C-alpha positions as MATLAB code, in Angstrom:
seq = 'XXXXXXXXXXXXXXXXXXXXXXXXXXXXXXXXXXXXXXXXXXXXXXXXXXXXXXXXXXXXXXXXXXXXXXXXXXXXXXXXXXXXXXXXXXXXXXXXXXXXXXXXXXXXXXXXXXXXXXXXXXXXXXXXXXXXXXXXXXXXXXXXXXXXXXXXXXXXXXXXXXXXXXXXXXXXXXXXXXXXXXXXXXXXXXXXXXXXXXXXXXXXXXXXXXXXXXXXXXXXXXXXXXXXXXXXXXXXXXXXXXXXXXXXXXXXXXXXXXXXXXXXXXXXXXXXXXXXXXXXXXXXXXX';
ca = [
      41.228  -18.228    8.977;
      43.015  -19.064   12.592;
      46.411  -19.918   12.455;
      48.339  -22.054   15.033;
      51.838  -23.190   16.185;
      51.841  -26.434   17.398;
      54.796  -27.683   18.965;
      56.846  -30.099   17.515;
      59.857  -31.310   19.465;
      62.188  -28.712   19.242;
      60.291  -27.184   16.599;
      56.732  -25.759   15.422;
      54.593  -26.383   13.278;
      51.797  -24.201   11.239;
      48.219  -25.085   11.165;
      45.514  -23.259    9.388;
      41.715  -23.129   10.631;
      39.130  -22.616    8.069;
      34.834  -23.532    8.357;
      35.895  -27.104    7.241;
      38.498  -27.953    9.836;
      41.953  -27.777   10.655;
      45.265  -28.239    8.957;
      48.771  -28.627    8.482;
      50.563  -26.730    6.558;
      53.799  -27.608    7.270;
      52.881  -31.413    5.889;
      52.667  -29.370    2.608;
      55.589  -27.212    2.757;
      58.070  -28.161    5.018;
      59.302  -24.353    4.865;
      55.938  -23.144    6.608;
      56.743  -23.591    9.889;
      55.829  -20.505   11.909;
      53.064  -17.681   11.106;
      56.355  -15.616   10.284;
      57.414  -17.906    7.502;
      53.643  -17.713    6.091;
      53.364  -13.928    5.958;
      57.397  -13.634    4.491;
      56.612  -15.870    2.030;
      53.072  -14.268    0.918;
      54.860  -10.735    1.061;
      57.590  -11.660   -1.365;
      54.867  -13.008   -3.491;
      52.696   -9.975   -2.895;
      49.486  -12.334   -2.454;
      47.122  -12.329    0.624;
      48.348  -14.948    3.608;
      44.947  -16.519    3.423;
      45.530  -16.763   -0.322;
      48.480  -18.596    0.363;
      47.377  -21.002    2.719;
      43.873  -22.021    0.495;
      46.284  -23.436   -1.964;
      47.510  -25.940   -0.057;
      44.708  -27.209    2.016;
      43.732  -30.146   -0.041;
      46.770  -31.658    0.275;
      47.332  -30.910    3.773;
      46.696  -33.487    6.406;
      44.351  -32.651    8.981;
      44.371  -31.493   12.405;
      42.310  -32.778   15.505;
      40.520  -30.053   17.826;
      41.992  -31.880   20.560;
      45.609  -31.124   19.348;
      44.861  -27.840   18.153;
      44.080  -27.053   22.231;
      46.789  -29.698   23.571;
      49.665  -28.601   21.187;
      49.288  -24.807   20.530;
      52.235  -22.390   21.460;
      52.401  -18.729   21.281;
      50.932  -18.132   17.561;
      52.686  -15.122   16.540;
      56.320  -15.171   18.682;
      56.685  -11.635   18.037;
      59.925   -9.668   18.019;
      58.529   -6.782   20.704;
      54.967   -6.705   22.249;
      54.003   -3.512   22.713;
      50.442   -2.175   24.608;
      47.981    0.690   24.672;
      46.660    1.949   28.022;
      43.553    3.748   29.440;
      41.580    2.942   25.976;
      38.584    2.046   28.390;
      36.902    3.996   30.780;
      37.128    0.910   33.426;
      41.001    1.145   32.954;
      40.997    5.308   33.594;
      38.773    4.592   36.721;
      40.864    1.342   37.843;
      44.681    3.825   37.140;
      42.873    6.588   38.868;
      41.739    4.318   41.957;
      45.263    2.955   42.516;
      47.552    6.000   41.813;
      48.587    9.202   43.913;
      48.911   10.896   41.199;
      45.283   10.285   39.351;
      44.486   12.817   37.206;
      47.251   12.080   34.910;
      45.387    8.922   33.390;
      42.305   11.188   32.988;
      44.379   13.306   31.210;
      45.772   10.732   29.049;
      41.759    9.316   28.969;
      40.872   12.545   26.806;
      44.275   13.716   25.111;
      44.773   13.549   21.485;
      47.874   10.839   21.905;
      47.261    7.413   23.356;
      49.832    5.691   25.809;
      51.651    3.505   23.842;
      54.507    1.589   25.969;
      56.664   -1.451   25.227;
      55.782   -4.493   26.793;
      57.523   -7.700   26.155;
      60.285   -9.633   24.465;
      60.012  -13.113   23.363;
      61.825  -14.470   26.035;
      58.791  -13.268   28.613;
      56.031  -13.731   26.383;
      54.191  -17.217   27.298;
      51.595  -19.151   25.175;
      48.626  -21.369   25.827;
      48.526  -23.441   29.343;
      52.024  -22.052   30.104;
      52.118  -19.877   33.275;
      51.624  -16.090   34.056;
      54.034  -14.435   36.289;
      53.282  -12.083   39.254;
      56.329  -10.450   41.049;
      57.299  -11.791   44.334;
      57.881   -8.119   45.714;
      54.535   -7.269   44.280;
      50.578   -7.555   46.619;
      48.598   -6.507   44.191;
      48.336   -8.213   41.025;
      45.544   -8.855   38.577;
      45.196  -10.149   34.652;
      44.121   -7.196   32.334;
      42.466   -9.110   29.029;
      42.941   -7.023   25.471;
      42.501   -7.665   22.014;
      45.619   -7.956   20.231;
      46.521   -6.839   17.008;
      49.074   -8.624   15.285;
      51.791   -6.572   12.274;
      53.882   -7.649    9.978;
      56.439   -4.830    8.621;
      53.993   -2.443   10.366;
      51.030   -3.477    8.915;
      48.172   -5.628   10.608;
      47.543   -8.754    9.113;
      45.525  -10.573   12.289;
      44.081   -9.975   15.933;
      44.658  -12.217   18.931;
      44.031  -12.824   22.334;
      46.619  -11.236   24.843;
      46.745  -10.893   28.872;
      48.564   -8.247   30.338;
      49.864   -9.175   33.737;
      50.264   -6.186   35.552;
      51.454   -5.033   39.276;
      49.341   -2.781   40.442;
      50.758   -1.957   43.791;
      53.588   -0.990   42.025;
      52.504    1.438   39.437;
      50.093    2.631   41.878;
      53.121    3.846   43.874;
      54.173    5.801   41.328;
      53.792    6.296   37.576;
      57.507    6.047   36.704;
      56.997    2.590   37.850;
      55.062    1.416   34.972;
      57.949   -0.283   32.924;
      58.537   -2.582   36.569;
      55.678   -2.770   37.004;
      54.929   -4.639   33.375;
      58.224   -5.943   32.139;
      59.061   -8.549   33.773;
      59.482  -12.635   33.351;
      56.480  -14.311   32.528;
      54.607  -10.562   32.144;
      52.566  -11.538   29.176;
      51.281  -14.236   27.185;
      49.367  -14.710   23.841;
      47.489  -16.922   21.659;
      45.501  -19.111   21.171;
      45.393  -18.381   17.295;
      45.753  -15.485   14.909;
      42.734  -14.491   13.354;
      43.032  -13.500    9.599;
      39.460  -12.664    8.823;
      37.804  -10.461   11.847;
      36.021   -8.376    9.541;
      34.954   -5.330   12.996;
      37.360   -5.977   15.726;
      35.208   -3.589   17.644;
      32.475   -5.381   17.691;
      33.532   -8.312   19.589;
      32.187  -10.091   22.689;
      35.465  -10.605   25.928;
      34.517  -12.087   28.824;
      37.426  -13.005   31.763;
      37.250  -15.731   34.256;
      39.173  -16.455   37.653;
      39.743  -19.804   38.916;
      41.313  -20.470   42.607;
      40.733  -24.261   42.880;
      37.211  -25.261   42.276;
      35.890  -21.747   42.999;
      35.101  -18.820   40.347;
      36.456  -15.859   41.778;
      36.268  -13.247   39.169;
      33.920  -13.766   36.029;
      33.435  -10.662   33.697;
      32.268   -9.708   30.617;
      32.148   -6.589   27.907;
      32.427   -5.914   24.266;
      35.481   -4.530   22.573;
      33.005   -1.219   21.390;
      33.663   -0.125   24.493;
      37.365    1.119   23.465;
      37.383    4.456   23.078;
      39.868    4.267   20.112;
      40.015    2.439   16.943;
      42.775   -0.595   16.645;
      44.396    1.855   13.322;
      44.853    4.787   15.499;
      46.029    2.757   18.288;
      48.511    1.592   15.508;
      49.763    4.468   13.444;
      50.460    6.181   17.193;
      53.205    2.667   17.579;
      54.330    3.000   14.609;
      54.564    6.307   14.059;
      58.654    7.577   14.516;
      59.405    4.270   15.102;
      61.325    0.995   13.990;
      59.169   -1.570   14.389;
      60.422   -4.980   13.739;
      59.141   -7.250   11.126;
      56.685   -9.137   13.466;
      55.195   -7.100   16.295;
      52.186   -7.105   18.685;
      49.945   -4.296   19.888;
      47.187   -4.825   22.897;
      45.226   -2.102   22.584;
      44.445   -1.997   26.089;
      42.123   -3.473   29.329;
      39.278   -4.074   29.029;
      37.943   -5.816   32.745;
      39.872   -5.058   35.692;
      38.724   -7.028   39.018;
      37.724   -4.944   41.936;
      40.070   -3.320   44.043;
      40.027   -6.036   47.015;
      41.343   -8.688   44.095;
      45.002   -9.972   44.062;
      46.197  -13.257   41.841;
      47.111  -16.176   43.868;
      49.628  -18.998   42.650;
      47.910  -21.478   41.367;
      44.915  -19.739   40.024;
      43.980  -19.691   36.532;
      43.305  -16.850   34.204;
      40.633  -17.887   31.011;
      40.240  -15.307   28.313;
      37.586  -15.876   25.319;
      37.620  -13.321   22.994;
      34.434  -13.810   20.026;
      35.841  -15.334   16.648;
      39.451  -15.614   17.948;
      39.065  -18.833   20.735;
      40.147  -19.260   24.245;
      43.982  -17.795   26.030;
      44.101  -19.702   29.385;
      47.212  -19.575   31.888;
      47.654  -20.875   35.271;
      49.682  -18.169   37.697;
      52.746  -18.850   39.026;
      55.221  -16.379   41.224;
      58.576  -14.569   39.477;
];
């Protein structure tokens, strides 16, 4: 199943995506109004989400495609979005490329322990045909597409799409950097739905494209079997030590990066498909 927040005024509300269409759960039970509600309510009954939701599609009025893609918000509004980096040999080369100090991602490439780092808060995450931000004292900017795995109370209940807007001038600069040179307003965004059911998530097909206009100017592609580590060690490394909150998010890292002579533009647009999951697209705008 995909799950969706639509917006609703000053409110959401959850639909469900099965094989036989779409639907709204919150027509059913006016309490189900967020992916959070769903998976507190199936943990206090200790029964599956997707359980949960079957039991109520009958009754459940039905959602267009066209409002599933006009209406959808960030699915998950997690409490802290946190990423993995240098999971993919493109990303070591791409860190190594831009930093004086390269042989520190290589390091981190082949150690034992991953580089986990925090990455957003609600308030900068963005959803579906909202905008991106790049920093204003920042020339060197670029999308980094990742698979997203999404936890409740530490444990991962879905996978979604996220985009990890990064600075590249800036961490390139200087490694201490990094938390400027992600955190910021507008430094991430998520969605379009969170996928209950991806039975391998590293087996699935990412591609990236690059709008300016009417031109392409970056169109990529690659499989998430490329990551060199496994989504579960990726997570017991977050939440290892650590307090997670009740909803969370963990990108387990980039997977394209556009060559070196790249830089985001306002105005351009940023198109993510990840296989089984859908399609995250943002238009860029400056912070």
């Amino acid at each position: 199943m995909r799950y969706y927040q639509l917006r609703d005024g000053n409110s959401q509300r959850l639909a469900v995506e099965t094989g036989d269409g779409a639907y709204d759960l919150t027509s059913v039970k006016p309490q189900l109004r967020t992916l959070r509600d769903l998976l507190k309510s199936s943990s206090i009954a200790e029964t599956a989400p997707d359980e949960l939701s079957a039991r109520h599609l009958d009754a459940a009025e039905a959602v267009s495609e066209q409002r599933l893609g006009a209406d959808a918000t960030d699915p998950v509004t997690a409490d802290e979005v946190w990423a993995a980096g240098v999971t993919y040999q493109i990303s070591e080369e791409a860190r190594t490329e831009e930093s004086d100090t390269p042989e520190m991602y290589l390091d981190v490439y082949d150690a034992e322990r991953p580089e986990i780092f925090f990455k957003s808060t609600p308030n900068r995450t963005v959803g579906p045909g909202e905008a991106v931000g790049i920093r204003a004292d920042s020339d060197w900017d670029v999308p980094e597409p990742e698979l997203a795995v999404v936890l409740y109370e530490g444990e991962i209940v879905g996978y979604t799409i996220g985009n990890d807007m990064s600075s590249r001038s800036i961490e390139g600069k200087n490694p201490l950097y990094l938390p400027q040179a992600k955190v910021y307003d507008r430094c991430c965004s998520v969605g379009p739905a969170v996928a209950t059911d991806i039975k391998d998530p590293h087996s699935l097909t990412l591609s990236m494209s690059i709008h300016r206009g009417e031109d392409r100017v970056y169109h990529a592609e690659t499989n998430t079997s490329e990551m060199k580590r496994t989504c579960e060690e990726l997570v017991s490394y977050y939440t290892a030590h650590n307090a997670v909150p009740e909803l969370s998010v963990l990108l387990t890292g980039t997977s394209l990066v556009p060559d070196d002579d790249f830089t985001l533009q306002e105005g351009d647009e940023v198109t993510i498909d990840i296989e089984s999951i859908g399609t995250l697209k943002n238009h860029v705008t400056v912070v």
